[in-house]
Amino acid sequence: MTDTTACPVISRMATNASDFDVRLDALLAWEGVSDVDVQHRVEEILDAVRTRGDAALIETSNRFDRLAVSSMAELELSPERLRQAHDGLGAEQRDALASAAERIRLYHERQKPESWQYTESDGTVLGQKVSPLDRAGIYVPGGKAAYPSSVLMNAIPAHVAGVREIIMVVPTPDGVLNELVLAAAHLAGVDRVFTLGGAQAVAALAYGTETVPRVDKIVGPGNIYVATAKRAVFGQVGIDMIAGPSEILVISDGGTDPEWLAMDLFSQAEHDEDAQAILVSWDAEHLAAVEAAIERLLPTLEREAIVRESLARRGALIHCEDRQQAVALINRIAPEHLELSVADPEEWLPDIRHAGAIFMGRYTAEALGDYCAGPNHVLPTSGTARFSSPLGVYDFQKRSSIIHCSAEGASALGKIASTLARGESLTAHARSAEYRIK
Amino acid sequence: MTDTTACPVISRMATNASDFDVRLDALLAWEGVSDVDVQHRVEEILDAVRTRGDAALIETSNRFDRLAVSSMAELELSPERLRQAHDGLGAEQRDALASAAERIRLYHERQKPESWQYTESDGTVLGQKVSPLDRAGIYVPGGKAAYPSSVLMNAIPAHVAGVREIIMVVPTPDGVLNELVLAAAHLAGVDRVFTLGGAQAVAALAYGTETVPRVDKIVGPGNIYVATAKRAVFGQVGIDMIAGPSEILVISDGGTDPEWLAMDLFSQAEHDEDAQAILVSWDAEHLAAVEAAIERLLPTLEREAIVRESLARRGALIHCEDRQQAVALINRIAPEHLELSVADPEEWLPDIRHAGAIFMGRYTAEALGDYCAGPNHVLPTSGTARFSSPLGVYDFQKRSSIIHCSAEGASALGKIASTLARGESLTAHARSAEYRIK
């Protein structure tokens, strides 16, 4: 026996194995809940920022990000600084960033919900008015997960929605700034940037301080402290989903180059050790060819160590019986990213109930969607595509119902309301409605 | 001094008073967060139901709702039982309920978001597919706050969205069933009803048990145990907003009958002692007339005691300078219900940024919207209209991004993605994109 067979690079599974359901559940399991210790530390930080404002922000930033600042002015970057970062990029990067931003903007403009109303025969008007949030807060992680593309994906939908002020927070551990992140903030229309991170940044956005304005909604991914803080302030402000590790489910009909598929799986696995990459096919020879390509290409990767650990812990090559079983797996997993590397992706679409984003056909690598296809790369993870959606313009808007009764309409509705209100023993409701009966 | 002036029925405030901002903040303050004790008890219940399923549901229901059941069959109501409740109603109530259900259905059908896509010049297709949740759970409070209208407002949007299975839970303290609630469930297309309440009902819906199927989203109001449980399971399932007490802000230009306005305020205040009713006008004589009408009509109310306490604790008559100040108050309060009892409500609309529902003109009493105008009566409370929306069809759907690159499209996008991925040191992303460059 060789080391390779003793420790395969990636698990092989088959839907017809008797223990398949149990193994799949174990593979997909992800508990994103923080422990009591983290919760207590987060509550302390939230409380400190709520009660002591800027002073607490300066203290916690110095402690957790190893800074030595003495004023809030040192924790804010000027628009001029963002522009400098942008102008300092090489032409190729600047053009690529501009192209991506433009495509993301075009897509999100198509997505924008509009107000609507209709008039009934008695003159009563009903509808919904859609309006933007006043102020949005965008959390951008620092360190190795600081991605300029995420700045575009979070800020552009807010900008398209018409949000009046977009506040970005990004931690700078040891004072290190990421020029690409600042350039992206400039391009995406961010209004103010604070170099804050962790639970203290979430607290500042949720409650406001002397310097940081309170926002209406906080979006963007972060570590367990950020996620715990977001859950705690939910209700005080809006939040987006609490993100788990990123994942891809690739379905192949056997017709895609195995090296392409191997690299597609790697592109997910290289994010971090918890990322999940799964390939499903009913073609056993093809699965073997992909496995061979994985083993062949792995040593050529810059992030080989991360990819190896991610594939070993959370990856899988799954052999299924047929297309129907593949569809059932998709809907059971409800993947964040679904790549349909098949000849006829359009024919699959009606059967797919749950997926954050669907990458259709052999040419649509997930990486294209991550950067520049246009749709958002902030997507529901860990099976939450069952009930949630990609980040979008709609996340930065809210609706108000419009009800404008004519005298005739109010009279007719008043009779119904009166009967129902009395059935609920809410007689002031009934009498308020009855005043409007002719 | 008389008792009446010593203890006014409702506070009078004026925007030009020096302490106005402080008084208004105090009036609006609402802390909906549960204490540590409640959190621990809720966590115990969640854990019990997650690990012991039906057995824990039977135990907790017997304990908290004072029942004596020994099987889950005793905690489920059959469709036949719901139909019986419906058929047992008097004709007037049945017709009123049917009219309300029909109007709610028509409005929500107009609201339904649809899938969309577009094709770029190189053949690349981008869009979003909208699909319903598989299964929704609706929490209906028991006891004095058991409202059939809430069943319609929660279940009909789910039904219009195309949700496959709608599960309702409603506690029956001391075994008491509310026939109107059951009749509404029959009308609204609820599939299964369990007589469960509290944190145990939320746990059953979130995790599933041997008998209760796991749902994808839980909606509907409840007490502090229900709210705490919903916050805890958020992420495992979707949830709607965590509701605070109900509130109304009425703006009057002085032209509406003071008795109508008094009753409109009462209709909010009669919900419970924490409900909030505020009237704003720039017409001081009119405010005095409304106050007199309040004092005159109060003794005629069935729920006089609740209304008195609610008005005393959380109500206010606010005198402002002019229309502009009234608009500023609306946007600062971000009310759940906004009644524009003015001659020209359409002219106000463009300036209103935050409100759950806007009731326009003198005829549109909030009570009409509560029951049968069509729009949803589940609305964001406690200022959360800054960032959230009425319950709607969109709450029972989710979106999947669609990306289908042509060979040409993938080649062009591959170049941009490659540059950006290398800027983020994600070289497997870059290479996955580069395979698709011609």
XYZ file of N, CA, C and O in Angstrom, chain A residues 45 49 52-76 171-175 195-198 200-201:
152
model
N -17.483 43.837 24.698
C -17.030 44.835 23.718
C -18.212 45.696 23.253
O -18.114 46.919 23.175
N -18.435 49.829 23.799
C -18.581 50.811 22.715
C -19.908 51.565 22.859
O -19.969 52.774 22.630
N -19.167 53.904 26.033
C -18.027 54.821 26.064
C -17.587 55.282 24.680
O -16.613 56.027 24.540
N -18.253 54.824 23.635
C -18.048 55.366 22.297
C -16.610 55.323 21.811
O -15.917 54.296 21.926
N -16.166 56.452 21.267
C -14.845 56.546 20.641
C -13.721 56.021 21.538
O -12.797 55.336 21.069
N -13.786 56.364 22.829
C -12.703 55.947 23.735
C -12.552 54.425 23.711
O -11.427 53.888 23.665
N -13.687 53.721 23.723
C -13.632 52.259 23.705
C -13.124 51.755 22.358
O -12.418 50.738 22.278
N -13.460 52.461 21.274
C -12.978 52.043 19.950
C -11.453 52.149 19.871
O -10.784 51.274 19.314
N -10.915 53.234 20.418
C -9.463 53.433 20.386
C -8.766 52.349 21.212
O -7.821 51.702 20.749
N -9.309 52.097 22.414
C -8.714 51.064 23.278
C -8.715 49.685 22.630
O -7.696 48.996 22.581
N -9.889 49.275 22.132
C -9.987 47.913 21.596
C -9.184 47.772 20.313
O -8.597 46.721 20.057
N -9.140 48.821 19.493
C -8.349 48.726 18.262
C -6.868 48.606 18.591
O -6.139 47.828 17.958
N -6.400 49.385 19.553
C -4.995 49.277 19.956
C -4.686 47.863 20.452
O -3.658 47.279 20.112
N -5.628 47.323 21.243
C -5.371 46.010 21.826
C -5.423 44.900 20.769
O -4.490 44.126 20.611
N -6.539 44.838 20.014
C -6.734 43.671 19.144
C -5.968 43.779 17.824
O -5.592 42.765 17.242
N -5.794 44.984 17.314
C -5.079 45.127 16.037
C -3.639 45.596 16.238
O -2.952 45.920 15.257
N -3.201 45.646 17.502
C -1.822 46.013 17.825
C -1.448 47.363 17.193
O -0.463 47.486 16.495
N -2.306 48.371 17.453
C -2.040 49.730 16.963
C -1.580 50.593 18.139
O -1.538 50.133 19.286
N -1.264 51.842 17.833
C -0.887 52.785 18.903
C -1.473 54.146 18.556
O -0.749 55.133 18.430
N -2.803 54.182 18.397
C -3.446 55.447 18.022
C -4.012 56.104 19.273
O -4.307 55.441 20.272
N -4.150 57.415 19.209
C -4.687 58.128 20.364
C -5.920 58.954 20.009
O -6.519 59.582 20.866
N -6.301 58.974 18.722
C -7.489 59.744 18.336
C -8.240 59.019 17.228
O -7.665 58.220 16.485
N -9.536 59.336 17.106
C -10.336 58.730 16.052
C -9.858 59.166 14.673
O -10.055 58.445 13.693
N -9.265 60.349 14.604
C -8.786 60.824 13.293
C -7.792 59.828 12.689
O -7.735 59.649 11.470
N -7.050 59.158 13.571
C -6.079 58.166 13.064
C -6.754 56.884 12.618
O -6.111 56.006 12.037
N -8.043 56.729 12.932
C -8.774 55.516 12.538
C -9.727 55.796 11.380
O -10.646 55.029 11.120
N -9.544 56.912 10.695
C -10.369 57.191 9.517
C -9.464 57.502 8.330
O -8.410 58.137 8.477
N -10.457 46.289 9.357
C -9.370 46.302 10.347
C -8.010 46.347 9.656
O -7.859 45.868 8.523
N -7.053 46.953 10.323
C -5.681 46.993 9.787
C -4.747 46.437 10.848
O -4.061 47.202 11.544
N -4.721 45.110 10.982
C -3.846 44.514 12.005
C -2.410 44.981 11.781
O -1.920 44.982 10.641
N -1.758 45.417 12.851
C -0.382 45.945 12.780
C -0.285 47.148 11.842
O 0.806 47.482 11.376
N -1.405 47.775 11.576
C -1.390 49.004 10.777
C -1.228 48.799 9.288
O -1.050 49.766 8.543
N -10.774 52.430 9.910
C -9.924 51.241 10.044
C -10.223 50.579 11.386
O -9.425 50.608 12.319
N -11.403 49.975 11.427
C -11.897 49.288 12.622
C -12.270 47.871 12.232
O -12.713 47.637 11.104
N -12.147 46.937 13.180
C -12.567 45.566 12.887
C -13.176 44.920 14.115
O -13.355 45.564 15.149
N -13.522 43.643 13.992
C -14.011 42.864 15.124
C -15.364 43.331 15.639
O -16.082 44.097 14.977
N -15.925 45.389 17.901
C -15.975 46.837 18.160
C -16.440 47.603 16.924
O -17.158 48.607 17.038
N -16.076 47.129 15.741
C -16.531 47.797 14.517
C -18.042 47.614 14.347
O -18.758 48.551 13.965
